[in-house]
Short mmCIF file of C-alpha atoms in Angstrom, two decimals:
data_model
loop_
_atom_site.label_atom_id
_atom_site.label_comp_id
_atom_site.label_asym_id
_atom_site.label_seq_id
_atom_site.Cartn_x
_atom_site.Cartn_y
_atom_site.Cartn_z
CA MET L 1 189.14 195.84 71.16
CA PRO L 2 189.07 192.91 74.05
CA GLN L 3 187.07 190.03 72.87
CA GLY L 4 188.01 188.35 76.06
CA ALA L 5 189.16 190.30 79.05
CA GLY L 6 189.13 187.46 81.79
CA GLY L 7 191.47 184.70 82.32
CA GLY L 8 188.97 181.85 83.02
CA PRO L 9 187.77 179.62 84.54
CA ASN L 10 184.57 180.98 82.35
CA GLU L 11 185.43 179.74 78.79
CA ASP L 12 183.28 182.66 77.50
CA ASN L 13 185.68 185.12 78.85
CA VAL L 14 189.45 184.35 78.13
CA THR L 15 192.29 186.07 76.59
CA GLY L 16 191.48 187.47 72.96
CA LEU L 17 192.06 190.76 71.48
CA LEU L 18 191.63 192.48 68.14
CA VAL L 19 193.88 195.32 67.08
CA ARG L 20 194.18 197.77 64.12
CA SER L 21 195.87 200.76 62.79
CA THR L 22 193.14 203.74 63.22
CA ALA L 23 195.32 205.41 59.99
CA ARG L 24 193.60 202.24 58.00
CA SER L 25 190.29 201.87 57.09
CA TRP L 26 188.29 198.39 57.46
CA THR L 27 189.73 196.66 54.68
CA ARG L 28 190.94 192.91 53.94
CA ASP L 29 193.65 192.01 56.42
CA SER L 30 193.42 195.37 58.43
CA VAL L 31 193.05 193.69 61.69
CA LEU L 32 195.23 191.58 64.12
CA ALA L 33 194.13 189.19 66.53
CA VAL L 34 196.19 189.18 69.61
CA ASP L 35 195.57 185.26 71.12
CA ALA L 36 192.13 183.76 70.38
CA GLY L 37 190.95 181.66 73.39
CA VAL L 38 187.65 183.55 72.34
CA HIS L 39 187.23 184.60 69.17
CA LEU L 40 184.27 184.06 66.63
CA ALA L 41 181.62 183.75 69.35
CA ALA L 42 182.67 186.75 70.51
CA ILE L 43 182.64 188.74 67.54
CA ILE L 44 179.10 187.44 66.94
CA LYS L 45 178.02 188.77 70.49
CA ILE L 46 179.46 192.31 69.53
CA PHE L 47 177.58 192.29 66.20
CA GLU L 48 174.20 191.18 68.04
CA GLU L 49 174.67 194.18 70.23
CA HIS L 50 175.09 196.88 68.18
CA LEU L 51 173.70 195.82 64.80
CA PRO L 52 170.38 197.04 65.57
CA ARG L 53 171.53 200.55 65.59
CA ALA L 54 173.52 200.55 62.28
CA SER L 55 172.43 203.09 59.93
CA VAL L 56 171.49 202.79 56.54
CA GLY L 57 172.86 204.74 53.86
CA LYS L 58 174.56 204.33 50.35
CA SER L 59 178.28 203.79 50.45
CA ASN L 60 180.26 206.05 48.35
CA THR L 61 183.47 203.40 48.88
CA ALA L 62 184.02 200.59 46.22
CA PRO L 63 182.05 197.38 47.32
CA SER L 64 183.83 194.88 49.45
CA THR L 65 184.83 191.61 48.25
CA ILE L 66 182.22 189.12 49.67
CA ILE L 67 182.72 185.58 50.45
CA PRO L 68 179.87 183.69 50.59
CA THR L 69 178.62 182.11 53.70
CA ASN L 70 176.55 178.92 54.20
CA GLY L 71 173.17 179.29 55.97
CA ASP L 72 169.83 180.62 55.13
CA ASN L 73 168.53 183.40 53.55
CA SER L 74 169.65 186.01 56.38
CA THR L 75 173.35 185.58 55.44
CA THR L 76 172.56 186.76 51.93
CA PRO L 77 174.94 189.60 51.00
CA ILE L 78 173.40 192.93 50.45
CA GLU L 79 173.16 193.55 46.64
CA THR L 80 175.70 196.11 45.38
CA GLY L 81 174.43 199.77 44.52
CA LYS L 82 171.55 199.31 46.97
CA GLN L 83 171.64 200.97 50.39
CA LYS L 84 173.76 199.16 52.82
CA LEU L 85 174.24 199.10 56.56
CA CYS L 86 176.91 200.85 58.29
CA MET L 87 178.00 200.36 62.01
CA THR L 88 177.45 203.60 63.92
CA THR L 89 178.47 202.29 67.61
CA GLY L 90 180.82 199.56 69.08
CA PRO L 91 184.26 198.66 68.35
CA PHE L 92 183.27 198.08 64.73
CA ALA L 93 181.87 201.47 64.18
CA ASN L 94 182.45 202.77 60.55
CA LEU L 95 182.60 199.28 59.38
CA GLU L 96 180.20 198.65 55.96
CA LEU L 97 177.99 195.75 56.56
CA PRO L 98 177.73 193.29 53.50
CA TYR L 99 175.45 191.06 55.30
CA GLU L 100 172.29 191.54 57.17
CA SER L 101 172.65 189.13 60.01
CA ALA L 102 175.10 189.18 63.04
CA LYS L 103 176.47 185.85 62.37
CA ALA L 104 177.18 186.54 58.81
CA ASN L 105 178.84 189.85 59.18
CA ALA L 106 181.03 188.45 61.99
CA THR L 107 182.13 185.50 59.71
CA TYR L 108 182.95 188.05 57.22
CA VAL L 109 185.21 189.88 59.64
CA PHE L 110 186.81 186.71 60.58
CA ARG L 111 187.56 185.58 57.16
CA ASN L 112 188.48 188.73 55.35
CA LEU L 113 189.51 191.11 57.80
CA ILE L 114 191.64 189.18 59.96
CA SER L 115 194.97 187.91 58.46
CA THR L 116 197.15 186.93 61.09
CA TYR L 117 196.91 185.33 64.74
CA LEU L 118 199.68 186.78 67.01
CA ILE L 119 199.96 184.27 69.88
CA THR L 120 201.76 184.84 73.30
CA HIS L 121 201.79 181.22 74.11
CA PRO L 122 199.97 177.93 73.42
CA HIS L 123 197.68 177.67 76.84
CA LEU L 124 194.20 176.71 75.75
CA ASP L 125 192.83 180.09 77.26
CA HIS L 126 194.75 181.60 74.38
CA VAL L 127 194.30 179.48 71.78
CA ALA L 128 191.01 177.16 72.00
CA GLY L 129 188.75 179.64 69.82
CA PHE L 130 191.15 180.16 66.97
CA ALA L 131 191.37 176.32 66.56
CA ILE L 132 187.94 175.55 66.48
CA ASN L 133 187.08 178.44 64.33
CA THR L 134 189.48 176.84 61.69
CA ALA L 135 186.66 174.73 60.82
CA ALA L 136 185.24 178.04 59.01
CA LEU L 137 188.09 178.69 56.94
CA GLN L 138 187.18 176.30 54.15
CA GLN L 139 185.67 179.00 51.72
CA THR L 140 188.54 181.39 52.38
CA LEU L 141 190.97 182.49 49.56
CA ARG L 142 194.22 182.71 51.55
CA ARG L 143 195.58 180.86 54.64
CA LYS L 144 195.66 182.28 57.90
CA ARG L 145 199.00 182.91 59.41
CA VAL L 146 200.02 182.17 63.16
CA ALA L 147 202.80 184.40 64.24
CA ALA L 148 204.42 183.46 67.63
CA LEU L 149 208.25 182.51 69.03
CA PRO L 150 209.17 179.30 67.75
CA SER L 151 208.54 177.49 71.06
CA THR L 152 204.86 178.35 70.80
CA ILE L 153 204.50 177.19 66.98
CA GLU L 154 206.14 173.78 68.00
CA ALA L 155 203.55 173.36 70.87
CA ILE L 156 200.81 174.26 68.44
CA LYS L 157 202.03 172.25 65.72
CA GLU L 158 202.73 169.02 67.98
CA HIS L 159 199.82 169.36 70.50
CA ILE L 160 196.94 170.90 68.86
CA PHE L 161 196.91 170.58 64.81
CA ASN L 162 198.41 166.84 65.12
CA GLY L 163 195.57 165.05 63.76
CA ILE L 164 194.35 163.84 67.30
CA ILE L 165 193.39 166.90 69.37
CA TRP L 166 192.40 168.77 66.27
CA PRO L 167 193.00 167.96 62.27
CA ASN L 168 196.16 169.40 60.97
CA LEU L 169 194.79 172.18 59.30
CA SER L 170 198.27 173.78 58.98
CA ASP L 171 200.41 173.39 56.11
CA GLU L 172 203.12 171.39 57.78
CA GLY L 173 203.36 167.88 58.92
CA ASP L 174 201.72 164.50 57.71
CA GLY L 175 198.12 165.22 56.42
CA ALA L 176 198.76 168.77 56.21
CA VAL L 177 195.33 170.65 54.86
CA GLY L 178 196.78 174.01 54.60
CA PHE L 179 194.37 176.63 56.27
CA VAL L 180 197.04 177.80 58.38
CA SER L 181 200.69 178.71 58.05
CA TYR L 182 203.14 179.33 60.67
CA ASP L 183 205.42 182.34 61.27
CA ARG L 184 208.40 181.86 63.47
CA LEU L 185 209.33 185.36 64.97
CA VAL L 186 212.74 185.98 66.22
CA ASP L 187 213.29 186.38 70.27
CA GLY L 188 214.07 190.36 70.73
CA GLY L 189 213.44 190.99 66.83
CA ASN L 190 214.96 190.15 63.78
CA VAL L 191 217.70 192.86 63.14
CA ALA L 192 217.81 191.94 59.61
CA LEU L 193 214.36 193.47 58.99
CA GLY L 194 213.03 197.15 59.23
CA ASP L 195 215.07 200.33 59.66
CA GLY L 196 215.49 203.08 62.28
CA GLU L 197 213.04 202.95 65.20
CA GLY L 198 211.05 200.00 62.92
CA ARG L 199 214.43 197.78 62.85
CA GLY L 200 213.70 194.07 63.98
CA TYR L 201 209.81 194.41 63.40
CA ILE L 202 208.06 192.35 60.71
CA GLU L 203 204.38 193.15 59.29
CA VAL L 204 201.61 191.09 60.72
CA CYS L 205 198.59 193.00 58.78
CA ASP L 206 198.25 196.00 56.73
CA GLY L 207 199.69 198.83 59.02
CA LEU L 208 201.00 197.24 61.84
CA ALA L 209 204.56 195.67 62.42
CA VAL L 210 205.51 193.38 65.72
CA LYS L 211 208.55 192.81 67.53
CA GLY L 212 208.48 190.08 70.38
CA TRP L 213 210.36 189.17 73.69
CA SER L 214 210.14 185.97 75.56
CA VAL L 215 209.10 186.02 78.99
CA SER L 216 208.57 183.49 81.97
CA HIS L 217 205.22 182.20 82.64
CA GLY L 218 205.71 180.22 85.44
CA GLU L 219 207.62 176.60 85.77
CA CYS L 220 206.92 173.44 83.59
CA MET L 221 208.13 169.96 83.72
CA ARG L 222 210.23 168.82 80.55
CA HIS L 223 209.82 165.22 80.25
CA SER L 224 212.15 162.46 78.95
CA GLN L 225 211.59 160.68 75.80
CA HIS L 226 209.40 157.97 78.01
CA GLY L 227 207.56 160.25 79.56
CA SER L 228 207.37 161.33 83.43
CA TYR L 229 205.14 162.44 85.96
CA SER L 230 205.86 165.03 88.68
CA VAL L 231 204.06 165.23 91.87
CA GLU L 232 203.55 168.82 93.75
CA PRO L 233 202.36 169.19 97.10
CA ASN L 234 198.97 170.46 96.15
CA ASP L 235 198.58 167.60 93.86
CA PRO L 236 196.19 164.65 94.71
CA GLY L 237 198.57 161.54 96.27
CA TYR L 238 200.80 164.00 97.19
CA SER L 239 202.82 162.09 100.14
CA PRO L 240 205.33 164.00 101.97
CA TYR L 241 206.53 160.43 103.41
CA TYR L 242 207.45 159.48 99.73
CA SER L 243 208.42 162.81 98.62
CA ARG L 244 211.22 163.20 101.47
CA ARG L 245 212.14 159.61 102.23
CA SER L 246 212.35 157.97 98.70
CA SER L 247 215.53 156.12 98.60
CA ARG L 248 218.23 156.61 96.43
CA LYS L 249 217.57 153.20 94.89
CA GLU L 250 213.89 154.27 94.38
CA MET L 251 215.06 157.43 92.55
CA SER L 252 217.55 156.14 90.54
CA SER L 253 215.22 153.43 89.17
CA GLY L 254 212.96 156.08 87.75
CA SER L 255 209.82 155.26 89.95
CA ILE L 256 208.61 156.35 93.22
CA ASP L 257 205.45 154.37 94.89
CA LEU L 258 202.74 156.98 95.99
CA GLY L 259 201.33 154.60 98.51
CA ARG L 260 198.39 153.80 96.18
CA GLY L 261 199.73 151.02 94.11
CA GLN L 262 201.13 153.08 91.59
CA ASN L 263 204.30 153.64 89.94
CA PHE L 264 205.10 156.72 88.25
CA PRO L 265 208.12 157.44 85.96
CA GLN L 266 210.31 160.40 87.43
CA ALA L 267 209.92 163.72 86.07
CA SER L 268 212.55 165.77 84.38
CA GLU L 269 214.04 168.94 85.45
CA LYS L 270 211.86 171.94 85.94
CA LYS L 271 211.85 174.71 83.13
CA ALA L 272 210.50 178.03 82.88
CA TYR L 273 207.35 178.13 80.78
CA ASP L 274 207.71 180.17 77.68
CA SER L 275 205.20 183.19 77.05
CA ALA L 276 205.95 186.67 75.15
CA ALA L 277 205.33 190.20 75.21
CA TYR L 278 204.87 192.02 72.00
CA PHE L 279 205.51 195.65 70.82
CA LEU L 280 202.98 196.44 68.05
CA ARG L 281 204.28 199.27 65.85
CA ASP L 282 201.76 201.66 63.58
CA GLU L 283 203.72 202.02 60.47
CA HIS L 284 201.67 205.31 59.77
CA THR L 285 202.55 207.00 63.00
CA GLY L 286 205.51 205.26 64.51
CA LYS L 287 203.44 204.75 67.57
CA GLU L 288 203.74 201.85 69.63
CA VAL L 289 201.64 199.69 72.15
CA LEU L 290 203.05 196.79 74.21
CA ILE L 291 200.97 193.65 74.99
CA PHE L 292 201.95 191.03 77.37
CA GLY L 293 200.91 187.51 77.44
CA ASP L 294 200.68 185.73 80.89
CA VAL L 295 203.74 186.57 82.75
CA GLU L 296 204.85 186.10 86.33
CA PRO L 297 207.12 188.58 88.19
CA ASP L 298 211.03 188.56 87.78
CA SER L 299 211.34 188.59 91.61
CA VAL L 300 210.10 184.95 91.72
CA SER L 301 210.95 183.68 88.45
CA MET L 302 213.29 180.76 88.03
CA ASN L 303 214.60 182.65 84.63
CA PRO L 304 213.36 186.31 85.04
CA ARG L 305 213.81 188.00 81.93
CA THR L 306 210.84 190.75 81.91
CA ALA L 307 213.47 193.37 82.58
CA ARG L 308 214.71 193.08 78.96
CA VAL L 309 211.18 194.02 78.00
CA TRP L 310 210.90 197.03 80.46
CA GLN L 311 214.46 198.26 78.75
CA ASP L 312 213.22 197.99 75.17
CA ALA L 313 209.88 199.88 76.62
CA ALA L 314 212.05 202.53 78.35
CA THR L 315 213.93 203.66 75.27
CA LYS L 316 210.61 204.00 73.41
CA LEU L 317 208.67 205.91 76.14
CA ALA L 318 211.68 208.32 76.46
CA ALA L 319 211.40 208.78 72.71
CA GLY L 320 207.56 209.31 72.68
CA LEU L 321 206.61 206.20 71.19
CA LEU L 322 204.99 203.66 73.25
CA THR L 323 201.75 204.95 74.06
CA GLY L 324 200.08 202.36 76.25
CA ILE L 325 200.81 198.98 77.79
CA LEU L 326 198.18 195.76 78.27
CA ILE L 327 199.25 193.53 80.85
CA GLU L 328 197.83 190.86 82.98
CA CYS L 329 196.86 191.14 86.74
CA SER L 330 195.32 187.72 87.53
CA TYR L 331 194.67 187.74 90.98
CA ASP L 332 194.29 190.11 93.95
CA ASN L 333 197.07 190.61 96.82
CA SER L 334 195.37 187.56 98.73
CA GLN L 335 197.21 185.19 96.24
CA SER L 336 200.45 183.91 97.97
CA ASP L 337 203.48 184.00 95.91
CA SER L 338 203.68 180.21 96.21
CA MET L 339 200.07 180.08 94.42
CA LEU L 340 200.91 182.52 91.60
CA PHE L 341 201.17 179.78 88.90
CA GLY L 342 202.90 182.14 86.39
CA HIS L 343 200.70 185.39 86.99
CA LEU L 344 200.80 188.84 88.51
CA THR L 345 199.04 190.31 91.34
CA PRO L 346 199.01 193.99 91.91
CA ARG L 347 201.54 194.23 94.26
CA HIS L 348 203.94 192.51 91.69
CA LEU L 349 202.93 194.37 88.84
CA VAL L 350 203.49 197.75 90.75
CA ALA L 351 207.03 196.53 91.23
CA GLU L 352 207.57 195.66 87.55
CA LEU L 353 206.37 198.96 86.80
CA ARG L 354 209.06 200.16 89.29
CA THR L 355 211.80 198.55 87.28
CA LEU L 356 210.65 200.48 84.16
CA ALA L 357 210.80 203.54 86.12
CA GLY L 358 214.18 203.32 87.03
CA MET L 359 215.36 202.58 83.53
CA VAL L 360 213.37 205.69 82.16
CA ARG L 361 214.47 207.69 84.92
CA ASP L 362 217.89 206.74 83.89
CA LEU L 363 217.57 207.93 80.45
CA ALA L 364 216.18 210.83 81.55
CA ASN L 365 219.20 211.60 84.15
CA PRO L 366 222.24 209.75 82.53
CA ASP L 367 224.43 211.36 85.22
CA GLY L 368 222.40 210.04 88.00
CA LYS L 369 221.81 213.32 89.65
CA PRO L 370 218.23 214.48 91.12
CA PRO L 371 216.21 216.97 88.89
CA GLY L 372 217.03 220.39 89.50
CA SER L 373 220.20 220.10 91.44
CA PRO L 374 222.96 222.40 90.85
CA ARG L 375 225.84 221.42 88.62
CA LYS L 376 229.18 221.44 90.16
CA ARG L 377 231.50 224.57 89.48
CA LYS L 378 234.56 224.37 87.99
CA ARG L 379 237.62 225.59 89.99
CA PRO L 380 240.85 227.23 88.39
CA SER L 381 243.29 224.71 87.35
CA ASN L 382 246.05 227.06 87.99
CA GLY L 383 247.90 225.66 85.17
CA TYR L 384 247.51 221.87 86.24
CA LYS L 385 245.26 219.71 84.19
CA ALA L 386 244.04 216.72 86.30
CA PRO L 387 243.80 213.34 84.43
CA SER L 388 240.25 213.16 82.55
CA GLU L 389 238.64 210.70 80.33
CA GLU L 390 239.84 212.42 77.27
CA HIS L 391 243.66 212.76 78.64
CA PRO L 392 244.00 209.64 81.35
CA ILE L 393 247.22 208.63 82.69
CA ARG L 394 248.03 205.50 81.22
CA ARG L 395 249.78 202.91 83.39
CA PRO L 396 250.78 199.35 82.27
CA PRO L 397 248.25 196.91 83.69
CA SER L 398 249.42 194.89 86.39
CA ARG L 399 249.32 191.25 85.64
CA HIS L 400 247.16 190.40 88.76
CA HIS L 401 244.51 192.77 87.27
CA VAL L 402 244.57 191.14 83.84
CA ARG L 403 241.04 189.64 82.84
CA ARG L 404 240.61 187.56 80.22
CA ARG L 405 237.87 188.31 77.74
CA THR L 406 234.74 185.80 77.16
CA ARG L 407 232.90 185.46 74.56
CA SER L 408 229.35 186.11 74.93
CA SER L 409 226.83 183.11 74.77
CA VAL L 410 224.12 185.49 73.38
CA SER L 411 223.80 185.02 69.57
CA PRO L 412 224.19 188.38 68.04
CA SER L 413 221.10 188.19 66.17
CA THR L 414 219.36 188.63 69.47
CA PRO L 415 220.00 192.09 71.03
CA ILE L 416 220.08 192.16 74.86
CA PRO L 417 219.49 195.58 76.16
CA ARG L 418 222.14 197.01 78.73
CA VAL L 419 220.73 197.53 82.34
CA SER L 420 222.84 199.81 84.60
CA PRO L 421 224.39 198.53 87.50
CA ARG L 422 222.46 200.84 89.59
CA GLN L 423 219.12 199.12 88.44
CA SER L 424 218.04 196.14 90.06
CA SER L 425 214.65 194.05 89.44
CA THR L 426 213.07 194.97 92.62
CA GLU L 427 214.13 198.23 93.60
CA MET L 428 213.77 200.94 90.95
CA ALA L 429 212.09 204.48 90.57
CA LEU L 430 209.39 204.60 88.07
CA ALA L 431 209.59 207.16 85.42
CA THR L 432 208.11 207.03 81.79
CA ASP L 433 207.38 209.50 78.94
CA ASP L 434 203.76 210.35 78.33
CA VAL L 435 202.34 210.46 75.03
CA GLU L 436 198.48 211.05 74.08
CA LEU L 437 196.47 208.33 75.24
CA ARG L 438 192.81 207.88 74.81
CA SER L 439 190.30 205.30 76.22
CA ILE L 440 187.08 205.27 74.73
CA THR L 441 184.26 202.91 75.95
CA GLU L 442 180.40 203.04 75.37
CA GLU L 443 180.02 203.95 78.87
CA ASN L 444 182.07 206.95 78.94
CA GLY L 445 182.22 208.32 75.57
CA GLY L 446 185.94 208.91 75.17
CA ASN L 447 188.30 210.29 77.49
CA HIS L 448 191.63 212.46 76.15
CA LYS L 449 194.50 213.28 77.67
CA PHE L 450 197.75 214.99 76.09
CA LEU L 451 200.94 216.19 77.27
CA SER L 452 203.37 218.14 75.39
CA SER L 453 206.88 217.08 74.40
CA ARG L 454 208.08 219.56 77.54
CA GLN L 455 205.41 218.62 79.88
CA GLN L 456 206.68 214.76 79.11
CA SER L 457 210.51 215.42 79.77
CA ALA L 458 209.23 217.30 83.04
CA SER L 459 207.07 214.45 84.15
CA ARG L 460 209.78 211.84 83.51
CA GLN L 461 211.96 213.85 85.79
CA SER L 462 209.41 214.72 88.53
CA SER L 463 208.18 212.42 91.40
CA ARG L 464 205.56 211.13 89.06
CA PRO L 465 207.25 210.18 86.22
CA LEU L 466 204.42 208.09 84.66
CA GLU L 467 201.98 210.72 84.60
CA GLY L 468 199.31 210.05 81.53
CA LEU L 469 200.47 206.72 80.91
CA GLN L 470 197.59 204.31 80.64
CA ILE L 471 198.03 200.45 81.97
CA VAL L 472 195.23 198.49 80.55
CA ILE L 473 194.61 195.24 82.77
CA ILE L 474 193.71 191.93 80.98
CA HIS L 475 193.29 188.14 82.21
CA ILE L 476 191.47 188.74 85.53
CA LYS L 477 190.79 185.39 86.73
CA ASP L 478 186.98 185.17 87.97
CA ALA L 479 186.42 183.90 91.53
CA LEU L 480 183.25 182.90 91.05
CA ARG L 481 181.86 184.14 94.26
CA ASP L 482 179.22 186.47 95.67
CA GLY L 483 179.79 189.94 95.93
CA PRO L 484 181.69 192.48 93.99
CA HIS L 485 183.77 191.02 91.12
CA VAL L 486 187.38 190.71 91.87
CA SER L 487 188.47 193.09 89.21
CA GLU L 488 187.27 195.69 91.48
CA THR L 489 189.23 194.65 94.23
CA ILE L 490 192.28 194.30 91.86
CA LEU L 491 191.44 197.81 90.67
CA GLU L 492 191.40 199.27 93.87
CA GLN L 493 194.75 197.58 95.34
CA LEU L 494 196.37 198.99 92.10
CA LYS L 495 195.39 202.58 92.70
CA GLU L 496 196.55 202.15 96.31
CA HIS L 497 199.97 200.99 95.36
CA GLU L 498 200.09 203.98 92.62
CA ALA L 499 199.27 206.37 95.34
CA GLU L 500 202.26 204.98 97.48
CA ALA L 501 204.69 204.99 94.71
CA GLN L 502 203.40 208.16 93.17
CA LEU L 503 203.97 206.56 89.80
CA GLY L 504 201.29 209.03 88.08
CA CYS L 505 200.17 206.30 85.74
CA THR L 506 196.55 205.29 85.51
CA PHE L 507 194.93 201.68 85.47
CA THR L 508 192.04 200.43 83.42
CA ILE L 509 190.27 197.17 83.81
CA SER L 510 189.51 195.92 80.14
CA GLN L 511 185.77 195.09 79.31
CA CYS L 512 184.84 192.70 76.66
CA GLY L 513 183.36 194.33 73.30
CA THR L 514 184.76 197.77 74.14
CA SER L 515 187.39 199.81 72.39
CA VAL L 516 190.57 200.98 73.90
CA TRP L 517 192.23 203.59 72.08
CA LEU L 518 195.94 203.95 72.51
#
């Protein structure tokens, strides 16, 4: 359920998702938060909208554990044994309510049902809500867990829970309070954990396990020990004269006069900013969804690595395991490549899906032949057997063709998927497996589409290989202008690109406070 579907600049609509396995009931630790730029306030808003329609009836289930909340009589828990309210609409449908007010019930969800916060990267629009909401954790029985790749954990530890920006409510470092614990995930999954299709995954809440991949989210400056400052062409104070004509002496001294009487230390080298993409696996059904943090297209990245995610996704699509993708599309196509700031536009998103397509098509057609092409007939050999892979003619290697074997610099604990030589990051046909996908919102009441295994196989080899796959768009940046919302333009452009590429997938714009079933 999207709590925040936007990417700013409105602070009440930034990235935040709640995910749970529908095979589980509403129990303690049954809900996972993926990012939390907006969090508790969004949950309160959902309850304020749907609580008036809650039904009254005596529950047959055991009473939930109630954690008292501060406040007036409206936060008093309903006595056990009496008739209780039960949500009938909205994302929290069928949740038995222990309290009477929206705020108290939202706090109950925050304290009891959500156990882990899976963070894609540490930008404020993805963590601000959680950081502020930690002040309400003082009456809980267990720590909240922040799970993320190590670079994100270190950034949160150093720059947020540091006793300066926010009190150190974690369990690490000086003055640690202990409300929050850190769980550092392994890029590409920990191969020592799990088995079979679940190999590399780690449990993050009741019924859900995760495997993460790092992706690139634009460029950032890695500063020296004494700090540094970089000046870009769009920054205030940028001077073409000093950027082009600064002498070597000035550069070596570590400072550049910007013409305003101020000296700034020289910046260190640029590096790709780390974000993450997470595969969430339902341990009951084995089905998975893929959720991206902020991500830039590989075609413009200084460290392209989204193709690794697509390779992993392709094998899951071919096996009928991946049921949906949630991915950002921050701007419409009017945004130039130089102003992407590490984000996607419709043209780049469809190009990325083409990359995924080629990988899945190669899995469906390992011989590389077009679907339906006739097989080559074998001619009589007349007793002669040509060299084959099973019986090759071995010749001694020439000394000019002997190559030295090099050891891979990749850690054996980080599996890197193999990409076919025929595949490029910008030119690939689109094909994916299709599974049962359902997108249910309050407005449409539920849409269902199902393809059988035979239809799935045919779709992967057809001209519309992503038939039935739903792509949910998140992190759209509001242009704050009169007229239609930018999301309408983005959706229209995505559909145009899809029609041209004949992908077969459908695009849905996420809406705050609704449910998406995948």
